[in-house]
Amino acid sequence: MKKVVLSVLCLTLASVLSWSSGQNEEGPVELNFWTWHPSAEIHQPIIEQFEAENEGVTVNLTVMESTVFQEKLPIALASEEDLDVIGIQAGLMPSQLKGYMTPLDDYFASVAGSDWEKIFNPLDLAISKNQTESDELLFITNGRYGSAIGLYNVDIFNELGLTVPTTYEEMKAVAAVIQEKRPDIQPVVFTGDTWFLDEMVLTILSQESDLFNDIRYATGGRWDDPAYVQALTDFKKMFDDGVFQNMNDVGYGRASELFDTGKAAIFYQGTWEAPRLSSKFRNDRGIELNNVGAMPMPVMRAGGKATLRAFPDGGMAIPEYSEHKSAAANFIFYMNGGDGFDMMNTDTFLVPNKVNSKLPAELFNSAEGREGWDLVVKLVSESTSHRNNMSAFSSVLGQYIQKVIGGDYGDDIQRACEEIQKEFATGKYE
């Protein structure tokens, strides 16, 4: 009898040790991992480090273009394709795919102990659970990006004796000085793509209102609300005053090229472009800018706050049919709460879900770069307006914004917003 009990205890202990190490008592484990971001170039050295630390585990990585990934993943899960780790795009994907996801809580407790939640930001964990409407953690996010934020060429600002504008009146003055003294460069550049025009207006809106959350989560918000009418009016004013030029024909690549080559003083985009604050990033990619800082969208009116909208970029999950859940959980924890995240974030510059994760000081060559990153972290961490975009409607809304900027509605911005609300109410974009 004692031999039987001892054998059972040994088997149980072996199982627990196997679970926590990510290994399988049956031998080598291959984890098949599909994602869309970041690139294989960024992933590969991290995976190699994980494999070196976890003998017998191999990670087979497949990185797809974003829309291809959105198309293929649901089909693969429904047909139980051989997958063990999957990327999850925040927004619609968690609610659509939650039925295929394995709860991570017990697996993470095995990897990092019963207090594993302390390793992560409570807000990020709450957002993950809310997206799947679950009390359990079905996917873990790696961090958040925000939009829109400005990156500025420090050398141009110093050359012209400019200070970083915090209000709209200061922004007008900065643009006027650049236009007068350096007519060879654009004061401000950003892509005129419809989705980003939507981002810009919603950033202005978030200075005084979290109306977008009410619209997004169907809690009474409307596009013809006075707060949105005012934000769209403010955005048009920036063009009317000459602070912004017509960007309709400026694509994302062209906008970044103008900034990277010193032909624009300020570049608006999301915080996923914050790596430009890093001298190492610029040097590695041949961007010949000496010094880059960050600035929020200028506050349009007294009482507003410098802010942006933020939301998790994405996360990772385990398909419920995977035969290697323990090893998969160990890898996911490494990539989000362990050394793997710190390695990845020197390229991705996420505001981390992992508590106490900081970017190495040697990534920056200036106070403006370091302080710019601190500003990004502050704005994203304190953001209350969610960047949980409605992609299909964002493009439609951006087309209305283009018409407003172009003068199609004159000064009757209210009419434009009523038409936007009418289109949204059709229900075609849910």
Short mmCIF file of C-alpha atoms in Angstrom, two decimals:
data_model
loop_
_atom_site.label_atom_id
_atom_site.label_comp_id
_atom_site.label_asym_id
_atom_site.label_seq_id
_atom_site.Cartn_x
_atom_site.Cartn_y
_atom_site.Cartn_z
CA MET A 1 0.00 0.00 0.00
CA LYS A 2 2.83 2.39 0.89
CA LYS A 3 4.44 1.70 -2.48
CA VAL A 4 1.21 2.61 -4.27
CA VAL A 5 0.82 5.88 -2.33
CA LEU A 6 4.47 6.76 -2.92
CA SER A 7 4.11 6.09 -6.64
CA VAL A 8 1.05 8.31 -6.85
CA LEU A 9 2.84 11.12 -5.00
CA CYS A 10 5.84 10.87 -7.32
CA LEU A 11 3.66 10.98 -10.40
CA THR A 12 1.75 13.99 -9.04
CA LEU A 13 4.97 15.85 -8.23
CA ALA A 14 6.38 15.09 -11.67
CA SER A 15 3.21 16.42 -13.26
CA VAL A 16 3.36 19.68 -11.28
CA LEU A 17 7.03 20.23 -12.08
CA SER A 18 6.36 19.54 -15.74
CA TRP A 19 3.47 22.01 -15.77
CA SER A 20 5.45 24.83 -14.17
CA SER A 21 8.44 24.42 -16.45
CA GLY A 22 6.38 24.28 -19.61
CA GLN A 23 7.71 20.82 -20.44
CA ASN A 24 5.84 17.62 -21.13
CA GLU A 25 6.72 14.30 -19.51
CA GLU A 26 6.10 12.62 -22.86
CA GLY A 27 9.10 14.33 -24.45
CA PRO A 28 9.82 17.35 -26.64
CA VAL A 29 7.02 19.87 -27.24
CA GLU A 30 6.39 21.90 -30.37
CA LEU A 31 4.23 25.01 -29.94
CA ASN A 32 2.59 26.35 -33.08
CA PHE A 33 2.14 30.12 -32.72
CA TRP A 34 0.15 32.37 -35.07
CA THR A 35 0.15 36.15 -34.77
CA TRP A 36 0.16 39.35 -36.81
CA HIS A 37 2.48 41.61 -34.78
CA PRO A 38 5.28 42.30 -34.10
CA SER A 39 7.38 41.07 -36.99
CA ALA A 40 9.20 37.74 -37.16
CA GLU A 41 12.45 39.71 -37.01
CA ILE A 42 11.49 41.01 -33.56
CA HIS A 43 10.01 37.72 -32.34
CA GLN A 44 12.80 35.38 -33.39
CA PRO A 45 15.60 36.27 -30.93
CA ILE A 46 13.08 36.25 -28.08
CA ILE A 47 11.84 32.81 -29.09
CA GLU A 48 15.42 31.55 -29.32
CA GLN A 49 16.09 32.80 -25.80
CA PHE A 50 12.93 31.11 -24.51
CA GLU A 51 13.89 27.84 -26.18
CA ALA A 52 17.38 28.03 -24.63
CA GLU A 53 15.83 28.45 -21.18
CA ASN A 54 13.20 25.73 -21.73
CA GLU A 55 14.96 22.66 -23.08
CA GLY A 56 12.74 20.45 -25.19
CA VAL A 57 10.30 23.21 -26.18
CA THR A 58 10.28 24.54 -29.76
CA VAL A 59 8.13 27.46 -30.92
CA ASN A 60 7.06 27.49 -34.56
CA LEU A 61 6.18 31.08 -35.44
CA THR A 62 3.87 32.27 -38.22
CA VAL A 63 3.38 36.04 -38.66
CA MET A 64 0.64 37.18 -41.05
CA GLU A 65 -0.51 40.52 -42.38
CA SER A 66 -3.20 41.90 -40.06
CA THR A 67 -6.27 41.48 -42.28
CA VAL A 68 -5.14 38.03 -43.44
CA PHE A 69 -4.77 37.02 -39.79
CA GLN A 70 -8.27 38.30 -39.00
CA GLU A 71 -9.62 36.20 -41.85
CA LYS A 72 -7.72 32.97 -41.24
CA LEU A 73 -7.70 32.64 -37.44
CA PRO A 74 -11.45 32.02 -36.88
CA ILE A 75 -11.45 29.38 -39.64
CA ALA A 76 -8.36 27.69 -38.19
CA LEU A 77 -9.87 27.56 -34.71
CA ALA A 78 -13.21 26.25 -35.96
CA SER A 79 -11.43 23.43 -37.79
CA GLU A 80 -9.10 22.79 -34.82
CA GLU A 81 -5.95 23.43 -36.80
CA ASP A 82 -2.78 22.47 -34.93
CA LEU A 83 -2.31 25.66 -32.90
CA ASP A 84 -1.11 26.14 -29.33
CA VAL A 85 -0.61 29.91 -29.02
CA ILE A 86 -2.56 32.60 -30.86
CA GLY A 87 -2.34 36.36 -31.04
CA ILE A 88 -5.54 38.20 -30.17
CA GLN A 89 -6.30 41.62 -31.66
CA ALA A 90 -8.03 43.77 -29.05
CA GLY A 91 -11.49 45.03 -29.96
CA LEU A 92 -13.86 42.64 -31.72
CA MET A 93 -11.69 39.50 -31.75
CA PRO A 94 -11.93 38.65 -28.01
CA SER A 95 -15.73 38.52 -28.00
CA GLN A 96 -15.83 36.64 -31.31
CA LEU A 97 -13.29 33.98 -30.33
CA LYS A 98 -13.77 33.65 -26.56
CA GLY A 99 -15.39 30.23 -26.98
CA TYR A 100 -12.09 28.87 -28.28
CA MET A 101 -9.91 30.25 -25.46
CA THR A 102 -8.50 28.43 -22.44
CA PRO A 103 -8.69 30.19 -19.02
CA LEU A 104 -5.15 31.20 -18.09
CA ASP A 105 -5.52 31.83 -14.35
CA ASP A 106 -4.50 28.40 -13.00
CA TYR A 107 -1.73 27.99 -15.55
CA PHE A 108 -0.24 31.37 -14.63
CA ALA A 109 -0.48 30.47 -10.94
CA SER A 110 1.56 27.36 -11.73
CA VAL A 111 4.16 29.42 -13.57
CA ALA A 112 4.47 32.40 -11.19
CA GLY A 113 2.62 31.57 -7.96
CA SER A 114 -0.81 32.38 -6.59
CA ASP A 115 -0.12 36.13 -6.58
CA TRP A 116 0.73 36.23 -10.30
CA GLU A 117 -1.80 39.02 -10.89
CA LYS A 118 0.52 41.47 -9.06
CA ILE A 119 2.92 41.21 -11.99
CA PHE A 120 0.36 42.90 -14.26
CA ASN A 121 -1.52 46.19 -14.37
CA PRO A 122 -5.01 45.73 -12.82
CA LEU A 123 -6.57 47.96 -15.50
CA ASP A 124 -5.20 45.81 -18.32
CA LEU A 125 -6.43 42.62 -16.65
CA ALA A 126 -9.87 44.17 -16.18
CA ILE A 127 -10.05 45.26 -19.83
CA SER A 128 -9.15 41.73 -20.96
CA LYS A 129 -11.90 40.19 -18.83
CA ASN A 130 -14.43 42.81 -19.89
CA GLN A 131 -13.75 42.12 -23.56
CA THR A 132 -14.61 38.45 -23.13
CA GLU A 133 -17.32 39.08 -20.50
CA SER A 134 -15.64 36.53 -18.26
CA ASP A 135 -14.53 36.36 -14.64
CA GLU A 136 -11.57 34.32 -15.85
CA LEU A 137 -8.62 35.58 -17.86
CA LEU A 138 -9.04 34.14 -21.35
CA PHE A 139 -6.28 36.20 -22.97
CA ILE A 140 -3.49 38.40 -21.64
CA THR A 141 -2.64 41.77 -23.16
CA ASN A 142 0.95 42.91 -23.54
CA GLY A 143 0.35 46.64 -23.17
CA ARG A 144 -1.37 49.67 -24.59
CA TYR A 145 -0.89 52.14 -27.40
CA GLY A 146 -2.57 55.54 -27.59
CA SER A 147 -3.46 58.10 -30.25
CA ALA A 148 -2.93 60.75 -31.31
CA ILE A 149 0.37 62.19 -30.12
CA GLY A 150 2.87 64.56 -31.70
CA LEU A 151 6.56 63.88 -32.27
CA TYR A 152 8.66 66.98 -32.88
CA ASN A 153 12.08 67.73 -34.35
CA VAL A 154 14.00 69.21 -31.42
CA ASP A 155 16.69 70.76 -33.63
CA ILE A 156 14.11 72.74 -35.63
CA PHE A 157 12.47 73.97 -32.44
CA ASN A 158 15.83 75.03 -31.01
CA GLU A 159 16.89 76.72 -34.25
CA LEU A 160 13.74 78.86 -34.28
CA GLY A 161 13.62 79.47 -30.52
CA LEU A 162 10.32 77.63 -30.15
CA THR A 163 8.87 76.06 -27.04
CA VAL A 164 6.55 73.07 -27.12
CA PRO A 165 2.96 74.36 -27.45
CA THR A 166 0.43 73.23 -24.85
CA THR A 167 -2.58 75.31 -25.96
CA TYR A 168 -4.10 75.91 -29.37
CA GLU A 169 -3.10 79.59 -29.36
CA GLU A 170 0.49 78.56 -28.71
CA MET A 171 0.24 76.00 -31.51
CA LYS A 172 -0.94 78.70 -33.92
CA ALA A 173 2.03 80.85 -32.98
CA VAL A 174 4.49 77.97 -33.49
CA ALA A 175 3.04 77.20 -36.93
CA ALA A 176 3.24 80.88 -37.92
CA VAL A 177 6.92 81.14 -36.92
CA ILE A 178 7.83 78.00 -38.87
CA GLN A 179 5.96 79.22 -41.95
CA GLU A 180 7.72 82.59 -41.78
CA LYS A 181 11.27 81.50 -40.97
CA ARG A 182 11.41 78.05 -42.55
CA PRO A 183 9.03 78.03 -45.53
CA ASP A 184 10.91 75.00 -46.87
CA ILE A 185 9.37 72.71 -44.23
CA GLN A 186 5.83 71.91 -43.13
CA PRO A 187 4.90 72.90 -39.56
CA VAL A 188 2.76 69.77 -39.07
CA VAL A 189 2.28 66.56 -41.02
CA PHE A 190 0.03 63.51 -40.59
CA THR A 191 -1.64 61.06 -42.91
CA GLY A 192 -4.90 62.20 -44.45
CA ASP A 193 -6.23 58.63 -44.46
CA THR A 194 -9.82 58.51 -43.25
CA TRP A 195 -9.09 56.34 -40.22
CA PHE A 196 -6.53 58.81 -38.89
CA LEU A 197 -8.73 61.86 -39.40
CA ASP A 198 -11.16 60.03 -37.13
CA GLU A 199 -8.32 59.50 -34.63
CA MET A 200 -7.47 63.21 -34.61
CA VAL A 201 -11.04 64.40 -34.01
CA LEU A 202 -11.59 61.82 -31.27
CA THR A 203 -8.37 62.95 -29.58
CA ILE A 204 -9.73 66.51 -29.48
CA LEU A 205 -13.05 65.16 -28.19
CA SER A 206 -11.32 63.30 -25.36
CA GLN A 207 -9.86 66.55 -23.99
CA GLU A 208 -13.28 67.37 -22.58
CA SER A 209 -15.43 64.26 -22.89
CA ASP A 210 -15.44 60.47 -22.82
CA LEU A 211 -18.38 60.52 -25.24
CA PHE A 212 -16.71 57.97 -27.51
CA ASN A 213 -16.98 55.33 -24.77
CA ASP A 214 -20.73 55.99 -24.55
CA ILE A 215 -21.05 55.60 -28.32
CA ARG A 216 -18.78 52.55 -28.51
CA TYR A 217 -20.47 50.66 -25.69
CA ALA A 218 -24.01 51.80 -26.57
CA THR A 219 -24.67 53.62 -23.31
CA GLY A 220 -26.45 56.61 -24.79
CA GLY A 221 -23.75 58.41 -26.78
CA ARG A 222 -24.54 60.00 -30.15
CA TRP A 223 -22.41 61.48 -32.92
CA ASP A 224 -24.60 64.61 -33.00
CA ASP A 225 -23.86 65.30 -29.33
CA PRO A 226 -22.68 68.92 -28.79
CA ALA A 227 -19.31 67.63 -27.57
CA TYR A 228 -18.58 65.90 -30.88
CA VAL A 229 -19.90 68.85 -32.87
CA GLN A 230 -17.44 71.07 -30.98
CA ALA A 231 -14.52 68.67 -31.53
CA LEU A 232 -15.17 68.51 -35.28
CA THR A 233 -15.53 72.31 -35.37
CA ASP A 234 -12.18 72.65 -33.59
CA PHE A 235 -10.48 70.30 -36.04
CA LYS A 236 -11.80 72.28 -39.02
CA LYS A 237 -10.58 75.50 -37.38
CA MET A 238 -7.03 74.15 -37.33
CA PHE A 239 -7.16 73.92 -41.13
CA ASP A 240 -8.96 77.24 -41.53
CA ASP A 241 -6.28 78.95 -39.42
CA GLY A 242 -3.48 77.42 -41.48
CA VAL A 243 -2.04 75.36 -38.62
CA PHE A 244 -2.76 72.20 -40.64
CA GLN A 245 -2.51 71.92 -44.42
CA ASN A 246 -4.73 69.74 -46.61
CA MET A 247 -3.50 66.19 -45.99
CA ASN A 248 -5.93 64.30 -48.25
CA ASP A 249 -3.17 63.10 -50.58
CA VAL A 250 -0.63 62.39 -47.83
CA GLY A 251 -0.36 58.68 -47.06
CA TYR A 252 1.07 57.20 -43.88
CA GLY A 253 4.42 56.43 -45.48
CA ARG A 254 4.75 59.89 -47.00
CA ALA A 255 3.90 61.60 -43.70
CA SER A 256 6.55 59.65 -41.80
CA GLU A 257 9.07 60.23 -44.61
CA LEU A 258 8.56 64.01 -44.45
CA PHE A 259 9.24 63.98 -40.71
CA ASP A 260 12.14 61.52 -40.85
CA THR A 261 13.94 63.61 -43.49
CA GLY A 262 13.57 66.89 -41.61
CA LYS A 263 10.92 68.34 -43.93
CA ALA A 264 8.25 68.58 -41.22
CA ALA A 265 8.62 69.91 -37.68
CA ILE A 266 5.78 67.94 -36.05
CA PHE A 267 4.42 64.49 -36.91
CA TYR A 268 1.09 63.28 -35.52
CA GLN A 269 0.47 59.56 -35.21
CA GLY A 270 -0.19 56.95 -32.56
CA THR A 271 2.25 56.07 -29.81
CA TRP A 272 3.29 53.05 -31.89
CA GLU A 273 5.57 55.61 -33.57
CA ALA A 274 7.18 56.51 -30.22
CA PRO A 275 10.27 54.39 -31.03
CA ARG A 276 11.43 57.46 -32.97
CA LEU A 277 12.19 58.98 -29.57
CA SER A 278 15.02 56.46 -29.30
CA SER A 279 18.39 57.35 -30.80
CA LYS A 280 19.14 53.62 -31.16
CA PHE A 281 15.94 53.07 -33.13
CA ARG A 282 16.72 56.00 -35.43
CA ASN A 283 20.31 54.91 -35.97
CA ASP A 284 19.34 51.29 -36.67
CA ARG A 285 16.85 52.41 -39.32
CA GLY A 286 18.88 55.16 -40.93
CA ILE A 287 16.64 58.00 -39.74
CA GLU A 288 18.94 61.02 -39.76
CA LEU A 289 17.26 63.04 -37.03
CA ASN A 290 19.49 64.10 -34.17
CA ASN A 291 16.84 64.57 -31.49
CA VAL A 292 13.10 63.86 -31.23
CA GLY A 293 10.66 64.80 -28.47
CA ALA A 294 6.97 64.15 -27.83
CA MET A 295 4.04 66.49 -27.25
CA PRO A 296 0.31 65.97 -26.71
CA MET A 297 -2.33 67.47 -28.96
CA PRO A 298 -2.60 71.12 -27.83
CA VAL A 299 -5.55 71.80 -25.54
CA MET A 300 -8.21 73.62 -27.53
CA ARG A 301 -10.02 75.46 -24.71
CA ALA A 302 -9.65 76.35 -21.05
CA GLY A 303 -10.88 73.48 -18.93
CA GLY A 304 -9.67 70.83 -21.35
CA LYS A 305 -6.85 68.42 -20.56
CA ALA A 306 -3.89 67.17 -22.53
CA THR A 307 -4.77 63.57 -23.30
CA LEU A 308 -5.20 60.87 -25.91
CA ARG A 309 -7.24 57.70 -26.30
CA ALA A 310 -5.65 54.38 -25.37
CA PHE A 311 -6.44 50.68 -25.51
CA PRO A 312 -4.55 47.37 -25.43
CA ASP A 313 -2.81 46.63 -28.69
CA GLY A 314 -3.40 42.92 -28.51
CA GLY A 315 -2.67 39.83 -26.53
CA MET A 316 -2.16 36.08 -26.53
CA ALA A 317 -4.34 33.07 -25.80
CA ILE A 318 -4.35 29.26 -25.86
CA PRO A 319 -6.86 27.40 -28.04
CA GLU A 320 -9.03 25.22 -25.82
CA TYR A 321 -8.17 22.12 -27.86
CA SER A 322 -4.36 22.53 -27.62
CA GLU A 323 -2.59 19.45 -26.27
CA HIS A 324 0.28 21.54 -24.86
CA LYS A 325 -1.50 24.05 -22.64
CA SER A 326 1.12 24.05 -19.87
CA ALA A 327 4.02 24.76 -22.21
CA ALA A 328 1.91 27.31 -24.08
CA ALA A 329 1.03 29.12 -20.86
CA ASN A 330 4.68 29.22 -19.86
CA PHE A 331 5.58 30.80 -23.22
CA ILE A 332 2.72 33.31 -23.03
CA PHE A 333 3.76 34.34 -19.52
CA TYR A 334 7.35 34.78 -20.69
CA MET A 335 6.19 37.00 -23.56
CA ASN A 336 3.91 39.19 -21.44
CA GLY A 337 5.12 39.07 -17.84
CA GLY A 338 8.69 37.85 -18.18
CA ASP A 339 11.99 38.64 -19.86
CA GLY A 340 10.47 38.13 -23.29
CA PHE A 341 8.32 41.23 -22.92
CA ASP A 342 11.27 43.39 -21.89
CA MET A 343 13.22 42.21 -24.93
CA MET A 344 10.29 42.85 -27.27
CA ASN A 345 9.49 46.29 -25.91
CA THR A 346 12.83 47.76 -26.89
CA ASP A 347 11.33 47.61 -30.41
CA THR A 348 7.58 48.00 -29.83
CA PHE A 349 7.54 50.73 -27.13
CA LEU A 350 4.24 49.61 -25.61
CA VAL A 351 3.10 51.13 -22.36
CA PRO A 352 3.41 47.81 -20.56
CA ASN A 353 0.86 45.62 -18.86
CA LYS A 354 3.84 44.20 -16.97
CA VAL A 355 4.32 46.23 -13.79
CA ASN A 356 7.76 47.84 -13.28
CA SER A 357 8.92 47.14 -16.83
CA LYS A 358 11.06 50.04 -18.02
CA LEU A 359 12.90 50.79 -21.23
CA PRO A 360 16.71 50.86 -20.90
CA ALA A 361 18.15 54.36 -20.52
CA GLU A 362 20.69 53.73 -23.27
CA LEU A 363 17.90 53.75 -25.88
CA PHE A 364 17.79 57.55 -25.58
CA ASN A 365 20.51 60.11 -26.28
CA SER A 366 18.72 63.19 -24.95
CA ALA A 367 16.53 64.57 -22.20
CA GLU A 368 13.84 65.31 -24.78
CA GLY A 369 13.75 61.66 -25.84
CA ARG A 370 13.59 60.30 -22.29
CA GLU A 371 11.05 62.90 -21.18
CA GLY A 372 9.05 62.27 -24.34
CA TRP A 373 8.76 58.59 -23.47
CA ASP A 374 7.77 59.46 -19.90
CA LEU A 375 5.03 61.67 -21.35
CA VAL A 376 3.79 58.83 -23.56
CA VAL A 377 3.59 56.52 -20.54
CA LYS A 378 1.77 59.16 -18.50
CA LEU A 379 -0.80 59.97 -21.18
CA VAL A 380 -1.54 56.34 -22.01
CA SER A 381 -1.68 55.30 -18.34
CA GLU A 382 -4.06 58.11 -17.41
CA SER A 383 -6.29 57.91 -20.49
CA THR A 384 -9.97 57.33 -19.78
CA SER A 385 -11.24 57.38 -23.37
CA HIS A 386 -10.84 53.97 -25.01
CA ARG A 387 -9.21 53.57 -28.39
CA ASN A 388 -11.48 50.61 -29.03
CA ASN A 389 -12.15 51.67 -32.59
CA MET A 390 -14.99 50.62 -34.86
CA SER A 391 -12.82 50.06 -37.91
CA ALA A 392 -15.57 49.82 -40.53
CA PHE A 393 -17.32 52.98 -39.36
CA SER A 394 -14.06 54.85 -38.80
CA SER A 395 -13.46 54.94 -42.55
CA VAL A 396 -16.98 56.22 -43.23
CA LEU A 397 -16.68 58.84 -40.51
CA GLY A 398 -13.34 59.94 -41.92
CA GLN A 399 -15.02 60.61 -45.26
CA TYR A 400 -17.46 62.97 -43.55
CA ILE A 401 -14.52 64.69 -41.84
CA GLN A 402 -12.83 65.18 -45.22
CA LYS A 403 -16.00 66.88 -46.50
CA VAL A 404 -16.14 69.13 -43.44
CA ILE A 405 -12.50 70.16 -43.88
CA GLY A 406 -13.11 70.75 -47.58
CA GLY A 407 -15.96 73.15 -46.82
CA ASP A 408 -18.86 71.02 -48.08
CA TYR A 409 -20.87 71.84 -44.96
CA GLY A 410 -19.69 75.42 -44.57
CA ASP A 411 -20.03 76.35 -40.91
CA ASP A 412 -23.00 74.00 -40.39
CA ILE A 413 -21.04 71.30 -38.59
CA GLN A 414 -24.21 70.31 -36.73
CA ARG A 415 -25.73 69.10 -40.02
CA ALA A 416 -22.67 66.98 -40.75
CA CYS A 417 -22.88 65.36 -37.33
CA GLU A 418 -26.59 64.65 -37.75
CA GLU A 419 -25.83 62.88 -41.02
CA ILE A 420 -23.04 60.91 -39.31
CA GLN A 421 -25.44 59.83 -36.56
CA LYS A 422 -28.10 58.84 -39.11
CA GLU A 423 -25.59 56.67 -40.98
CA PHE A 424 -24.33 55.10 -37.75
CA ALA A 425 -27.89 54.32 -36.63
CA THR A 426 -28.42 52.08 -39.66
CA GLY A 427 -26.66 49.36 -37.67
CA LYS A 428 -24.44 48.39 -40.60
CA TYR A 429 -21.26 48.95 -38.60
CA GLU A 430 -21.89 46.91 -35.46
#
